[in-house]
Amino acid sequence: MTDKIIGKITGKEYFVTIGLEIHAEMKTKTKMFCSCKNDPFNSAPNTHICPICTGQPGTLPYVNKQACKNVMKVGVALGADLADFSEFDRKNYFYPDIPKAYQISQYQYPLVSNGSLVGVDITRIHMEEDTATSIHKEGKSLVDYNRSSVPLMELVTEPVIHDAETAMKFAKELQLLLRTLGVSDANLEKGEMRIEANISLSEKGYFDGDFSKLGVKTEVKNLNSFKIVGQAIEFEIARHLAILEGETKGEIVQETRGWDENKQRTFSQRTKESADDYRYFPDPDIPKYKFSELPEFSKEELQKELPELPWIKRERYIKDYGIQVDDVEFYLNNLQFDRIFSEAVKILEKDGYKKLSNYISTDLAGLEKNDEMGNLENIKGVEIAEMVKMILGGELSSRGAKDLLLEMYKNGGGAKDIAEKKGLIQKSDEGQLKKIIEEIIEANPKQVEDYKKGEEKLLQYFVGQGMKATQGSANPGILAKLFKEMLN
Ligand code: ZN
Ligand code: MN
């Protein structure tokens, strides 16, 4: 993937510039400016509504403290600056999904400024309210206000991204952060996280603070998977290039474009409003904030509430446990499995880390994926660590471990208990095994003779007989060792 493109026709150099705007719904009990339940997906339409979030005249909004805290926590995690002074503004536009005819948002004084993620500089993160959901079907348009006024954060990056891959990486890492902090489920398919990309090509170089350097930008939105984010950006780069090179006629206009999944291309939706069109002004119904007067919003206090950040955990897992990068990403993205891994790994020694990780990220994840009846909650870190110890000590075969894991997943319980009850413990009592081996040697004179003549592969046959005689409970390694000794 190239970020600087040479035009095939003109030979000119083009610089690709991408900026992102990402909205994410905050996971709070109630909405942003009223006490309606914040639950836009699981209820019948228009059941979580009130005069405030349906914009009735004479009502007054009151600000959701937790939502603001969530946004500021994201700011702290990103190493950003938290506002001392902040206020809410009205962003005016007319559409049925915004019943007041304005969205309460923030303009000049966002809660969070600066910061960076995966090397991409962030301009700001502000707090606003979500709009209602419009549903168009059978020639009718319906509006569901359950989502109206759900707390929404909007993050804007600087125009400093130069390829689709970095844009996708940024969005993925942000999703991981929001989930790790527990501030948003950030599901793209549900629209809990919405990514918009601004794309332009310029002959004048990369952005250095001078906006006049940048070419005409188009914005693509309604991108509901990371893959589509990448595809839409790639498509726009190619489309701009073709126009600039004179390959396609027409001109690039500042506009909003959507993604047509069937045709695998972007299409024009509307010409873009500028900030002037929204007639922003401070909302006179909401008080202004001076955060230095509110100690619970200080960086120090918010920092205390943060869990280990994903990029810190990522490095620690690789450094301390030496497990595969894929496994690390699996734990970062699946916190329910990470709970089991992080509990168990503490109990084990170095020689058990990889085995442990394999059983969790492959076998256990497989059980869950195949909807095998059971529950991850049944699995205790200590018990799965015990299981790995038994495997390392030769008491449990890998076949037995699979049975043991399934039983733990279904019904819980201790690893040792289950192994004993199910007869999964491998017999390694040499005295007991020797007796069995003597019997096998006596019963197979022909094979013994051939083995002694040099047919060494018969050892496998003897081990097989031993496994049969012990109903699979012997350790095959020990059996082989004993047979070798006793046949000499
Ligand atoms: Zn309400
Ligand atoms: Mn917005």
Tab-separated table of C-alpha atoms and ligand atoms in Angstrom:
chain	number	residue	atom	x	y	z
A	1	MET	CA	0.000	0.000	0.000
A	2	THR	CA	1.372	3.378	-0.986
A	3	ASP	CA	0.591	6.703	0.610
A	4	LYS	CA	2.239	8.788	-2.079
A	5	ILE	CA	0.945	8.094	-5.545
A	6	ILE	CA	2.509	8.851	-8.898
A	7	GLY	CA	-0.136	9.569	-11.543
A	8	LYS	CA	0.240	7.180	-14.478
A	9	ILE	CA	-0.863	9.758	-17.036
A	10	THR	CA	0.694	12.999	-15.812
A	11	GLY	CA	3.519	11.640	-13.694
A	12	LYS	CA	2.495	14.027	-10.915
A	13	GLU	CA	2.983	13.159	-7.241
A	14	TYR	CA	-0.125	13.002	-5.048
A	15	PHE	CA	-0.197	12.955	-1.242
A	16	VAL	CA	-3.038	11.069	0.413
A	17	THR	CA	-4.560	12.639	3.523
A	18	ILE	CA	-7.154	10.963	5.718
A	19	GLY	CA	-8.848	12.195	8.875
A	20	LEU	CA	-11.349	10.249	10.949
A	21	GLU	CA	-14.464	11.198	12.865
A	22	ILE	CA	-15.697	8.462	15.131
A	23	HIS	CA	-18.907	8.472	17.144
A	24	ALA	CA	-19.478	5.991	19.969
A	25	GLU	CA	-22.547	5.514	22.140
A	26	MET	CA	-21.711	5.577	25.828
A	27	LYS	CA	-22.865	2.657	27.953
A	28	THR	CA	-24.694	4.407	30.786
A	29	LYS	CA	-27.831	3.514	32.721
A	30	THR	CA	-29.735	6.564	31.529
A	31	LYS	CA	-29.747	8.964	28.597
A	32	MET	CA	-27.689	12.143	28.229
A	33	PHE	CA	-30.188	14.785	29.326
A	34	CYS	CA	-33.068	12.894	31.005
A	35	SER	CA	-33.574	9.788	33.151
A	36	CYS	CA	-34.950	7.518	30.413
A	37	LYS	CA	-33.269	4.123	30.157
A	38	ASN	CA	-30.321	4.012	27.749
A	39	ASP	CA	-31.362	0.878	25.876
A	40	PRO	CA	-31.901	1.675	22.209
A	41	PHE	CA	-31.766	-1.857	20.831
A	42	ASN	CA	-33.689	-4.255	23.018
A	43	SER	CA	-37.082	-2.655	23.449
A	44	ALA	CA	-40.221	-1.953	21.453
A	45	PRO	CA	-39.987	1.393	19.625
A	46	ASN	CA	-40.701	4.553	21.602
A	47	THR	CA	-40.845	2.890	25.017
A	48	HIS	CA	-37.860	4.708	26.573
A	49	ILE	CA	-38.951	8.252	25.906
A	50	CYS	CA	-40.098	11.301	27.838
A	51	PRO	CA	-40.916	14.963	27.138
A	52	ILE	CA	-37.198	15.881	27.334
A	53	CYS	CA	-35.779	13.397	24.823
A	54	THR	CA	-38.682	13.961	22.438
A	55	GLY	CA	-38.032	17.689	22.515
A	56	GLN	CA	-41.300	18.983	23.978
A	57	PRO	CA	-41.465	22.766	24.487
A	58	GLY	CA	-40.802	23.938	28.018
A	59	THR	CA	-38.649	20.997	29.104
A	60	LEU	CA	-35.118	21.400	30.439
A	61	PRO	CA	-32.176	19.033	29.937
A	62	TYR	CA	-29.950	17.909	32.817
A	63	VAL	CA	-26.494	16.531	32.172
A	64	ASN	CA	-25.519	12.863	32.731
A	65	LYS	CA	-22.420	12.968	34.920
A	66	GLN	CA	-21.322	9.394	34.196
A	67	ALA	CA	-21.386	10.001	30.441
A	68	CYS	CA	-19.053	12.985	30.809
A	69	LYS	CA	-16.799	10.984	33.102
A	70	ASN	CA	-16.623	8.183	30.532
A	71	VAL	CA	-15.488	10.564	27.817
A	72	MET	CA	-12.887	12.107	30.111
A	73	LYS	CA	-11.613	8.636	31.043
A	74	VAL	CA	-11.062	7.954	27.356
A	75	GLY	CA	-9.152	11.246	27.273
A	76	VAL	CA	-6.938	10.244	30.192
A	77	ALA	CA	-6.214	6.865	28.558
A	78	LEU	CA	-5.168	8.624	25.342
A	79	GLY	CA	-2.831	10.981	27.155
A	80	ALA	CA	-5.018	13.930	26.168
A	81	ASP	CA	-5.781	17.251	27.869
A	82	LEU	CA	-8.987	17.501	29.877
A	83	ALA	CA	-10.945	20.722	29.659
A	84	ASP	CA	-11.089	22.966	32.645
A	85	PHE	CA	-13.860	25.104	31.187
A	86	SER	CA	-16.560	23.401	29.131
A	87	GLU	CA	-20.031	24.123	27.820
A	88	PHE	CA	-22.687	22.601	25.579
A	89	ASP	CA	-23.810	24.118	22.293
A	90	ARG	CA	-26.795	23.810	20.009
A	91	LYS	CA	-26.108	22.450	16.543
A	92	ASN	CA	-29.121	23.500	14.500
A	93	TYR	CA	-30.593	21.484	11.676
A	94	PHE	CA	-34.015	20.283	10.683
A	95	TYR	CA	-34.724	16.568	10.428
A	96	PRO	CA	-37.330	14.262	12.019
A	97	ASP	CA	-34.674	12.331	13.976
A	98	ILE	CA	-33.784	15.474	15.936
A	99	PRO	CA	-37.046	16.570	17.568
A	100	LYS	CA	-35.785	19.857	19.041
A	101	ALA	CA	-34.470	20.861	15.587
A	102	TYR	CA	-31.032	21.077	17.212
A	103	GLN	CA	-28.612	18.551	18.625
A	104	ILE	CA	-26.966	19.360	21.926
A	105	SER	CA	-23.267	19.035	21.197
A	106	GLN	CA	-20.033	20.845	22.004
A	107	TYR	CA	-18.337	23.319	19.715
A	108	GLN	CA	-15.649	25.567	21.097
A	109	TYR	CA	-14.970	23.838	24.405
A	110	PRO	CA	-14.819	20.048	24.014
A	111	LEU	CA	-14.267	17.924	27.142
A	112	VAL	CA	-11.046	16.494	25.701
A	113	SER	CA	-8.340	17.858	23.364
A	114	ASN	CA	-5.118	16.485	21.878
A	115	GLY	CA	-3.833	13.029	22.779
A	116	SER	CA	-2.900	10.274	20.342
A	117	LEU	CA	-3.486	6.641	19.506
A	118	VAL	CA	-1.310	4.312	17.364
A	119	GLY	CA	0.775	7.349	16.478
A	120	VAL	CA	-2.207	9.314	15.120
A	121	ASP	CA	-2.815	12.730	16.681
A	122	ILE	CA	-6.269	13.423	18.020
A	123	THR	CA	-7.822	16.874	17.737
A	124	ARG	CA	-10.667	16.564	20.189
A	125	ILE	CA	-13.305	14.386	21.833
A	126	HIS	CA	-16.600	15.977	22.691
A	127	MET	CA	-19.866	14.920	24.255
A	128	GLU	CA	-23.208	15.113	22.486
A	129	GLU	CA	-26.550	13.356	22.196
A	130	ASP	CA	-27.503	10.719	19.650
A	131	THR	CA	-30.390	11.195	17.269
A	132	ALA	CA	-33.529	9.063	16.945
A	133	THR	CA	-33.575	6.130	14.504
A	134	SER	CA	-35.467	6.587	11.243
A	135	ILE	CA	-36.961	3.484	9.705
A	136	HIS	CA	-38.040	3.596	6.068
A	137	LYS	CA	-40.242	0.739	4.922
A	138	GLU	CA	-43.212	0.016	2.692
A	139	GLY	CA	-43.267	3.599	1.498
A	140	LYS	CA	-43.523	4.939	5.031
A	141	SER	CA	-41.006	6.592	7.303
A	142	LEU	CA	-41.157	5.827	11.013
A	143	VAL	CA	-39.132	7.304	13.855
A	144	ASP	CA	-38.060	5.464	17.020
A	145	TYR	CA	-37.014	7.873	19.788
A	146	ASN	CA	-35.486	5.215	22.058
A	147	ARG	CA	-32.079	6.279	20.752
A	148	SER	CA	-32.877	9.978	20.912
A	149	SER	CA	-30.499	11.607	23.404
A	150	VAL	CA	-28.403	8.530	24.122
A	151	PRO	CA	-24.953	9.834	25.228
A	152	LEU	CA	-22.576	9.950	22.300
A	153	MET	CA	-18.900	10.814	22.155
A	154	GLU	CA	-17.372	12.183	18.991
A	155	LEU	CA	-13.649	11.834	18.391
A	156	VAL	CA	-11.917	13.766	15.613
A	157	THR	CA	-8.372	13.035	14.476
A	158	GLU	CA	-5.965	15.429	12.817
A	159	PRO	CA	-5.649	14.919	9.041
A	160	VAL	CA	-2.430	12.958	9.515
A	161	ILE	CA	-3.315	9.477	8.251
A	162	HIS	CA	-1.980	8.524	4.827
A	163	ASP	CA	-3.278	5.020	4.150
A	164	ALA	CA	-6.362	2.870	4.701
A	165	GLU	CA	-4.503	0.402	6.884
A	166	THR	CA	-3.559	2.978	9.495
A	167	ALA	CA	-7.139	4.275	9.529
A	168	MET	CA	-8.437	0.768	10.214
A	169	LYS	CA	-5.778	0.168	12.856
A	170	PHE	CA	-6.752	3.384	14.637
A	171	ALA	CA	-10.453	2.485	14.620
A	172	LYS	CA	-9.819	-1.066	15.869
A	173	GLU	CA	-7.567	0.105	18.675
A	174	LEU	CA	-10.135	2.710	19.719
A	175	GLN	CA	-12.852	0.046	19.813
A	176	LEU	CA	-10.600	-2.116	21.969
A	177	LEU	CA	-9.965	0.801	24.323
A	178	LEU	CA	-13.672	1.684	24.670
A	179	ARG	CA	-14.485	-1.945	25.474
A	180	THR	CA	-11.604	-2.330	27.894
A	181	LEU	CA	-12.682	0.805	29.741
A	182	GLY	CA	-16.258	-0.518	29.728
A	183	VAL	CA	-17.549	2.836	28.472
A	184	SER	CA	-19.067	1.543	25.228
A	185	ASP	CA	-19.836	-1.785	23.560
A	186	ALA	CA	-18.715	-0.080	20.344
A	187	ASN	CA	-20.353	-2.593	18.039
A	188	LEU	CA	-20.079	-1.392	14.431
A	189	GLU	CA	-22.926	-3.524	13.097
A	190	LYS	CA	-25.309	-2.073	15.659
A	191	GLY	CA	-24.152	1.472	15.006
A	192	GLU	CA	-22.834	1.808	18.565
A	193	MET	CA	-19.601	2.930	16.914
A	194	ARG	CA	-19.743	4.856	13.613
A	195	ILE	CA	-16.683	5.682	11.561
A	196	GLU	CA	-16.494	8.500	9.033
A	197	ALA	CA	-13.391	9.100	6.954
A	198	ASN	CA	-12.383	12.317	5.208
A	199	ILE	CA	-10.182	11.711	2.201
A	200	SER	CA	-8.299	14.096	-0.056
A	201	LEU	CA	-5.416	14.022	-2.492
A	202	SER	CA	-3.030	16.944	-2.831
A	203	GLU	CA	-0.016	17.834	-4.913
A	204	LYS	CA	1.330	20.154	-2.235
A	205	GLY	CA	2.521	17.672	0.389
A	206	TYR	CA	1.250	16.467	3.744
A	207	PHE	CA	-0.654	18.486	6.323
A	208	ASP	CA	1.631	20.597	8.497
A	209	GLY	CA	-0.991	22.820	10.073
A	210	ASP	CA	-1.741	24.606	6.809
A	211	PHE	CA	-5.177	23.506	5.605
A	212	SER	CA	-4.729	25.220	2.229
A	213	LYS	CA	-2.226	22.504	1.367
A	214	LEU	CA	-4.961	19.887	1.314
A	215	GLY	CA	-7.039	18.968	-1.724
A	216	VAL	CA	-10.853	18.883	-1.867
A	217	LYS	CA	-12.054	16.269	0.591
A	218	THR	CA	-14.925	13.863	0.470
A	219	GLU	CA	-16.398	12.221	3.530
A	220	VAL	CA	-17.510	8.591	3.534
A	221	LYS	CA	-19.921	7.405	6.220
A	222	ASN	CA	-22.216	4.529	7.165
A	223	LEU	CA	-19.265	2.163	7.149
A	224	ASN	CA	-20.382	-0.686	9.340
A	225	SER	CA	-17.315	-2.886	9.457
A	226	PHE	CA	-13.572	-2.293	9.630
A	227	LYS	CA	-13.198	-4.046	6.292
A	228	ILE	CA	-15.633	-1.621	4.668
A	229	VAL	CA	-13.774	1.329	6.197
A	230	GLY	CA	-10.667	0.116	4.374
A	231	GLN	CA	-12.490	-0.616	1.124
A	232	ALA	CA	-14.276	2.755	1.066
A	233	ILE	CA	-11.029	4.655	1.673
A	234	GLU	CA	-9.212	2.705	-1.052
A	235	PHE	CA	-12.095	3.329	-3.415
A	236	GLU	CA	-12.123	7.072	-2.759
A	237	ILE	CA	-8.360	7.362	-3.242
A	238	ALA	CA	-8.677	5.640	-6.630
A	239	ARG	CA	-11.708	7.754	-7.590
A	240	HIS	CA	-9.990	11.037	-6.697
A	241	LEU	CA	-6.861	9.982	-8.560
A	242	ALA	CA	-8.783	9.095	-11.718
A	243	ILE	CA	-10.464	12.525	-11.710
A	244	LEU	CA	-7.246	14.418	-10.985
A	245	GLU	CA	-5.427	12.541	-13.716
A	246	GLY	CA	-8.211	13.246	-16.215
A	247	GLU	CA	-9.000	9.562	-16.614
A	248	THR	CA	-12.603	10.143	-15.550
A	249	LYS	CA	-14.307	13.417	-16.239
A	250	GLY	CA	-15.971	15.560	-13.640
A	251	GLU	CA	-14.582	17.205	-10.547
A	252	ILE	CA	-14.143	16.359	-6.897
A	253	VAL	CA	-16.727	18.176	-4.807
A	254	GLN	CA	-16.882	18.428	-1.037
A	255	GLU	CA	-19.671	16.026	-0.198
A	256	THR	CA	-20.795	13.132	1.972
A	257	ARG	CA	-20.737	9.707	0.342
A	258	GLY	CA	-22.090	6.340	1.412
A	259	TRP	CA	-20.879	2.808	0.667
A	260	ASP	CA	-22.800	0.520	-1.674
A	261	GLU	CA	-21.899	-2.977	-0.562
A	262	ASN	CA	-23.386	-4.655	-3.666
A	263	LYS	CA	-21.570	-2.473	-6.142
A	264	GLN	CA	-18.473	-2.215	-3.913
A	265	ARG	CA	-18.287	1.526	-4.436
A	266	THR	CA	-19.063	4.837	-2.777
A	267	PHE	CA	-21.946	7.005	-3.966
A	268	SER	CA	-22.881	10.643	-3.434
A	269	GLN	CA	-25.376	11.262	-0.623
A	270	ARG	CA	-25.424	15.001	-0.088
A	271	THR	CA	-23.204	18.025	-0.368
A	272	LYS	CA	-21.592	18.711	2.946
A	273	GLU	CA	-22.772	21.458	5.262
A	274	SER	CA	-20.111	23.688	6.730
A	275	ALA	CA	-20.014	24.647	10.418
A	276	ASP	CA	-21.666	27.981	9.508
A	277	ASP	CA	-24.791	26.186	8.314
A	278	TYR	CA	-25.328	24.724	11.784
A	279	ARG	CA	-25.443	28.126	13.527
A	280	TYR	CA	-23.767	26.802	16.679
A	281	PHE	CA	-24.357	28.780	19.874
A	282	PRO	CA	-24.037	27.945	23.588
A	283	ASP	CA	-27.129	26.205	24.965
A	284	PRO	CA	-28.638	28.666	27.476
A	285	ASP	CA	-30.483	25.826	29.271
A	286	ILE	CA	-27.312	24.082	30.469
A	287	PRO	CA	-24.880	25.544	33.013
A	288	LYS	CA	-21.222	25.978	32.094
A	289	TYR	CA	-18.586	23.875	33.849
A	290	LYS	CA	-15.393	24.689	35.651
A	291	PHE	CA	-13.859	21.281	36.250
A	292	SER	CA	-11.170	22.418	38.664
A	293	GLU	CA	-14.079	22.953	41.049
A	294	LEU	CA	-15.142	19.306	40.638
A	295	PRO	CA	-12.340	17.122	42.093
A	296	GLU	CA	-13.871	13.844	40.915
A	297	PHE	CA	-13.196	14.958	37.319
A	298	SER	CA	-9.504	15.516	37.879
A	299	LYS	CA	-6.989	13.513	35.886
A	300	GLU	CA	-5.683	11.901	39.091
A	301	GLU	CA	-9.129	10.703	40.206
A	302	LEU	CA	-10.100	9.398	36.767
A	303	GLN	CA	-6.750	7.657	36.400
A	304	LYS	CA	-7.532	5.609	39.519
A	305	GLU	CA	-10.604	4.159	37.819
A	306	LEU	CA	-8.783	2.985	34.697
A	307	PRO	CA	-8.047	-0.731	34.177
A	308	GLU	CA	-4.761	-1.820	32.604
A	309	LEU	CA	-4.783	-0.261	29.131
A	310	PRO	CA	-4.768	-2.659	26.170
A	311	TRP	CA	-1.421	-1.553	24.712
A	312	ILE	CA	0.250	-1.941	28.108
A	313	LYS	CA	-1.263	-5.383	28.639
A	314	ARG	CA	-0.247	-6.363	25.092
A	315	GLU	CA	3.407	-5.633	25.788
A	316	ARG	CA	3.328	-7.282	29.183
A	317	TYR	CA	1.799	-10.507	27.850
A	318	ILE	CA	4.371	-10.782	25.080
A	319	LYS	CA	7.279	-9.951	27.367
A	320	ASP	CA	6.296	-11.934	30.464
A	321	TYR	CA	4.574	-14.961	28.938
A	322	GLY	CA	6.063	-15.280	25.448
A	323	ILE	CA	2.729	-16.404	24.008
A	324	GLN	CA	1.772	-15.884	20.368
A	325	VAL	CA	0.714	-12.431	19.193
A	326	ASP	CA	-2.616	-13.878	17.972
A	327	ASP	CA	-3.284	-15.264	21.437
A	328	VAL	CA	-2.526	-11.903	23.022
A	329	GLU	CA	-4.987	-10.146	20.686
A	330	PHE	CA	-7.533	-12.835	21.489
A	331	TYR	CA	-7.295	-12.064	25.226
A	332	LEU	CA	-7.389	-8.307	24.672
A	333	ASN	CA	-10.562	-8.664	22.634
A	334	ASN	CA	-12.238	-11.378	24.719
A	335	LEU	CA	-12.086	-10.327	28.318
A	336	GLN	CA	-14.030	-13.348	29.561
A	337	PHE	CA	-11.220	-15.617	28.323
A	338	ASP	CA	-8.613	-13.183	29.570
A	339	ARG	CA	-10.006	-13.566	33.090
A	340	ILE	CA	-9.317	-17.318	32.988
A	341	PHE	CA	-5.887	-16.918	31.398
A	342	SER	CA	-4.684	-14.213	33.764
A	343	GLU	CA	-5.850	-16.150	36.851
A	344	ALA	CA	-4.225	-19.385	35.705
A	345	VAL	CA	-0.944	-18.053	34.385
A	346	LYS	CA	-0.041	-16.632	37.788
A	347	ILE	CA	-0.065	-20.124	39.288
A	348	LEU	CA	2.029	-21.801	36.592
A	349	GLU	CA	5.734	-21.794	35.847
A	350	LYS	CA	7.223	-20.745	32.528
A	351	ASP	CA	6.986	-24.245	31.003
A	352	GLY	CA	3.195	-24.142	31.241
A	353	TYR	CA	2.376	-20.745	29.671
A	354	LYS	CA	2.126	-21.814	26.049
A	355	LYS	CA	0.203	-24.995	26.822
A	356	LEU	CA	-2.222	-23.063	28.988
A	357	SER	CA	-2.761	-20.458	26.312
A	358	ASN	CA	-3.366	-23.154	23.708
A	359	TYR	CA	-6.041	-24.874	25.765
A	360	ILE	CA	-7.820	-21.567	26.396
A	361	SER	CA	-7.523	-19.879	23.007
A	362	THR	CA	-8.087	-23.027	20.920
A	363	ASP	CA	-9.941	-25.738	22.842
A	364	LEU	CA	-12.007	-23.679	25.230
A	365	ALA	CA	-12.742	-21.011	22.612
A	366	GLY	CA	-13.827	-23.869	20.327
A	367	LEU	CA	-16.270	-25.204	22.903
A	368	GLU	CA	-17.827	-21.774	23.241
A	369	LYS	CA	-17.933	-21.144	19.515
A	370	ASN	CA	-19.625	-24.459	18.770
A	371	ASP	CA	-22.327	-23.598	21.287
A	372	GLU	CA	-21.438	-26.637	23.332
A	373	MET	CA	-23.785	-26.364	26.342
A	374	GLY	CA	-21.789	-24.886	29.159
A	375	ASN	CA	-20.526	-21.688	30.647
A	376	LEU	CA	-17.156	-19.984	30.843
A	377	GLU	CA	-18.095	-18.884	34.347
A	378	ASN	CA	-17.733	-22.553	35.362
A	379	ILE	CA	-14.026	-22.478	34.617
A	380	LYS	CA	-11.786	-21.332	37.405
A	381	GLY	CA	-8.265	-20.184	36.648
A	382	VAL	CA	-6.841	-22.337	39.449
A	383	GLU	CA	-8.458	-25.453	38.033
A	384	ILE	CA	-7.290	-24.976	34.487
A	385	ALA	CA	-3.800	-24.321	35.868
A	386	GLU	CA	-4.100	-27.624	37.767
A	387	MET	CA	-5.064	-29.348	34.533
A	388	VAL	CA	-1.942	-28.024	32.797
A	389	LYS	CA	0.201	-29.180	35.725
A	390	MET	CA	-1.249	-32.678	35.383
A	391	ILE	CA	-0.433	-32.723	31.666
A	392	LEU	CA	3.120	-31.546	32.297
A	393	GLY	CA	3.534	-34.171	35.040
A	394	GLY	CA	2.453	-36.971	32.711
A	395	GLU	CA	-0.690	-37.721	34.696
A	396	LEU	CA	-3.060	-36.547	31.989
A	397	SER	CA	-2.934	-37.196	28.242
A	398	SER	CA	-3.929	-34.524	25.754
A	399	ARG	CA	-6.951	-36.663	24.876
A	400	GLY	CA	-7.871	-36.815	28.558
A	401	ALA	CA	-7.387	-33.060	28.875
A	402	LYS	CA	-10.002	-32.446	26.197
A	403	ASP	CA	-12.543	-34.592	28.074
A	404	LEU	CA	-11.646	-32.881	31.305
A	405	LEU	CA	-12.042	-29.428	29.798
A	406	LEU	CA	-15.444	-30.281	28.351
A	407	GLU	CA	-16.642	-31.547	31.723
A	408	MET	CA	-15.369	-28.414	33.502
A	409	TYR	CA	-17.047	-26.209	30.903
A	410	LYS	CA	-20.360	-28.042	31.265
A	411	ASN	CA	-20.571	-28.561	34.990
A	412	GLY	CA	-17.646	-26.812	36.650
A	413	GLY	CA	-15.663	-28.620	39.336
A	414	GLY	CA	-12.024	-29.275	40.166
A	415	ALA	CA	-9.574	-30.693	37.648
A	416	LYS	CA	-8.191	-33.417	39.974
A	417	ASP	CA	-11.678	-34.540	41.068
A	418	ILE	CA	-12.969	-34.843	37.538
A	419	ALA	CA	-9.844	-36.654	36.317
A	420	GLU	CA	-10.173	-39.219	39.124
A	421	LYS	CA	-13.910	-39.713	38.729
A	422	LYS	CA	-13.664	-40.108	34.978
A	423	GLY	CA	-10.619	-42.397	35.203
A	424	LEU	CA	-8.501	-39.974	33.189
A	425	ILE	CA	-5.406	-40.224	35.382
A	426	GLN	CA	-2.673	-42.035	33.540
A	427	LYS	CA	-1.172	-44.994	35.359
A	428	SER	CA	2.491	-44.386	35.839
A	429	ASP	CA	2.976	-46.715	38.805
A	430	GLU	CA	5.807	-48.753	37.346
A	431	GLY	CA	5.338	-51.782	39.580
A	432	GLN	CA	1.729	-52.141	38.525
A	433	LEU	CA	2.570	-51.600	34.867
A	434	LYS	CA	5.415	-54.149	34.964
A	435	LYS	CA	2.961	-56.882	35.891
A	436	ILE	CA	0.761	-56.037	32.951
A	437	ILE	CA	3.777	-55.932	30.654
A	438	GLU	CA	4.937	-59.368	31.783
A	439	GLU	CA	1.526	-60.748	30.864
A	440	ILE	CA	1.658	-59.147	27.436
A	441	ILE	CA	5.159	-60.497	26.783
A	442	GLU	CA	4.020	-63.999	27.746
A	443	ALA	CA	0.951	-63.803	25.529
A	444	ASN	CA	2.895	-62.653	22.434
A	445	PRO	CA	5.926	-64.949	21.974
A	446	LYS	CA	6.057	-64.531	18.179
A	447	GLN	CA	6.145	-60.718	18.340
A	448	VAL	CA	8.727	-60.818	21.110
A	449	GLU	CA	10.981	-63.018	18.982
A	450	ASP	CA	10.631	-60.716	15.953
A	451	TYR	CA	11.304	-57.644	18.085
A	452	LYS	CA	14.440	-59.206	19.458
A	453	LYS	CA	15.573	-59.963	15.912
A	454	GLY	CA	15.458	-56.253	15.202
A	455	GLU	CA	11.896	-55.397	14.217
A	456	GLU	CA	11.807	-52.332	16.354
A	457	LYS	CA	8.560	-50.978	15.066
A	458	LEU	CA	6.811	-53.727	17.060
A	459	LEU	CA	7.368	-51.517	20.106
A	460	GLN	CA	4.337	-49.564	18.983
A	461	TYR	CA	2.322	-52.769	18.955
A	462	PHE	CA	3.343	-53.581	22.530
A	463	VAL	CA	2.504	-50.069	23.718
A	464	GLY	CA	-0.888	-50.442	22.019
A	465	GLN	CA	-1.477	-53.704	23.889
A	466	GLY	CA	-0.511	-51.968	27.113
A	467	MET	CA	-2.941	-49.102	26.497
A	468	LYS	CA	-5.676	-51.643	25.779
A	469	ALA	CA	-4.969	-53.596	28.937
A	470	THR	CA	-5.117	-50.444	31.059
A	471	GLN	CA	-8.153	-49.051	29.234
A	472	GLY	CA	-6.125	-46.126	28.015
A	473	SER	CA	-5.109	-44.981	31.448
A	474	ALA	CA	-1.378	-45.705	31.151
A	475	ASN	CA	1.108	-43.085	30.102
A	476	PRO	CA	2.304	-44.309	26.682
A	477	GLY	CA	5.754	-42.816	27.180
A	478	ILE	CA	6.290	-44.805	30.368
A	479	LEU	CA	4.935	-47.963	28.758
A	480	ALA	CA	7.412	-47.658	25.895
A	481	LYS	CA	10.276	-47.135	28.295
A	482	LEU	CA	9.332	-50.214	30.366
A	483	PHE	CA	8.803	-52.442	27.338
A	484	LYS	CA	12.258	-51.497	26.036
A	485	GLU	CA	13.835	-52.344	29.384
A	486	MET	CA	12.001	-55.623	29.849
A	487	LEU	CA	12.478	-56.920	26.294
A	488	ASN	CA	16.252	-56.578	26.533
B	1	ZN	ZN	-36.155	10.903	28.049
B	2	MN	MN	-21.460	14.417	15.920
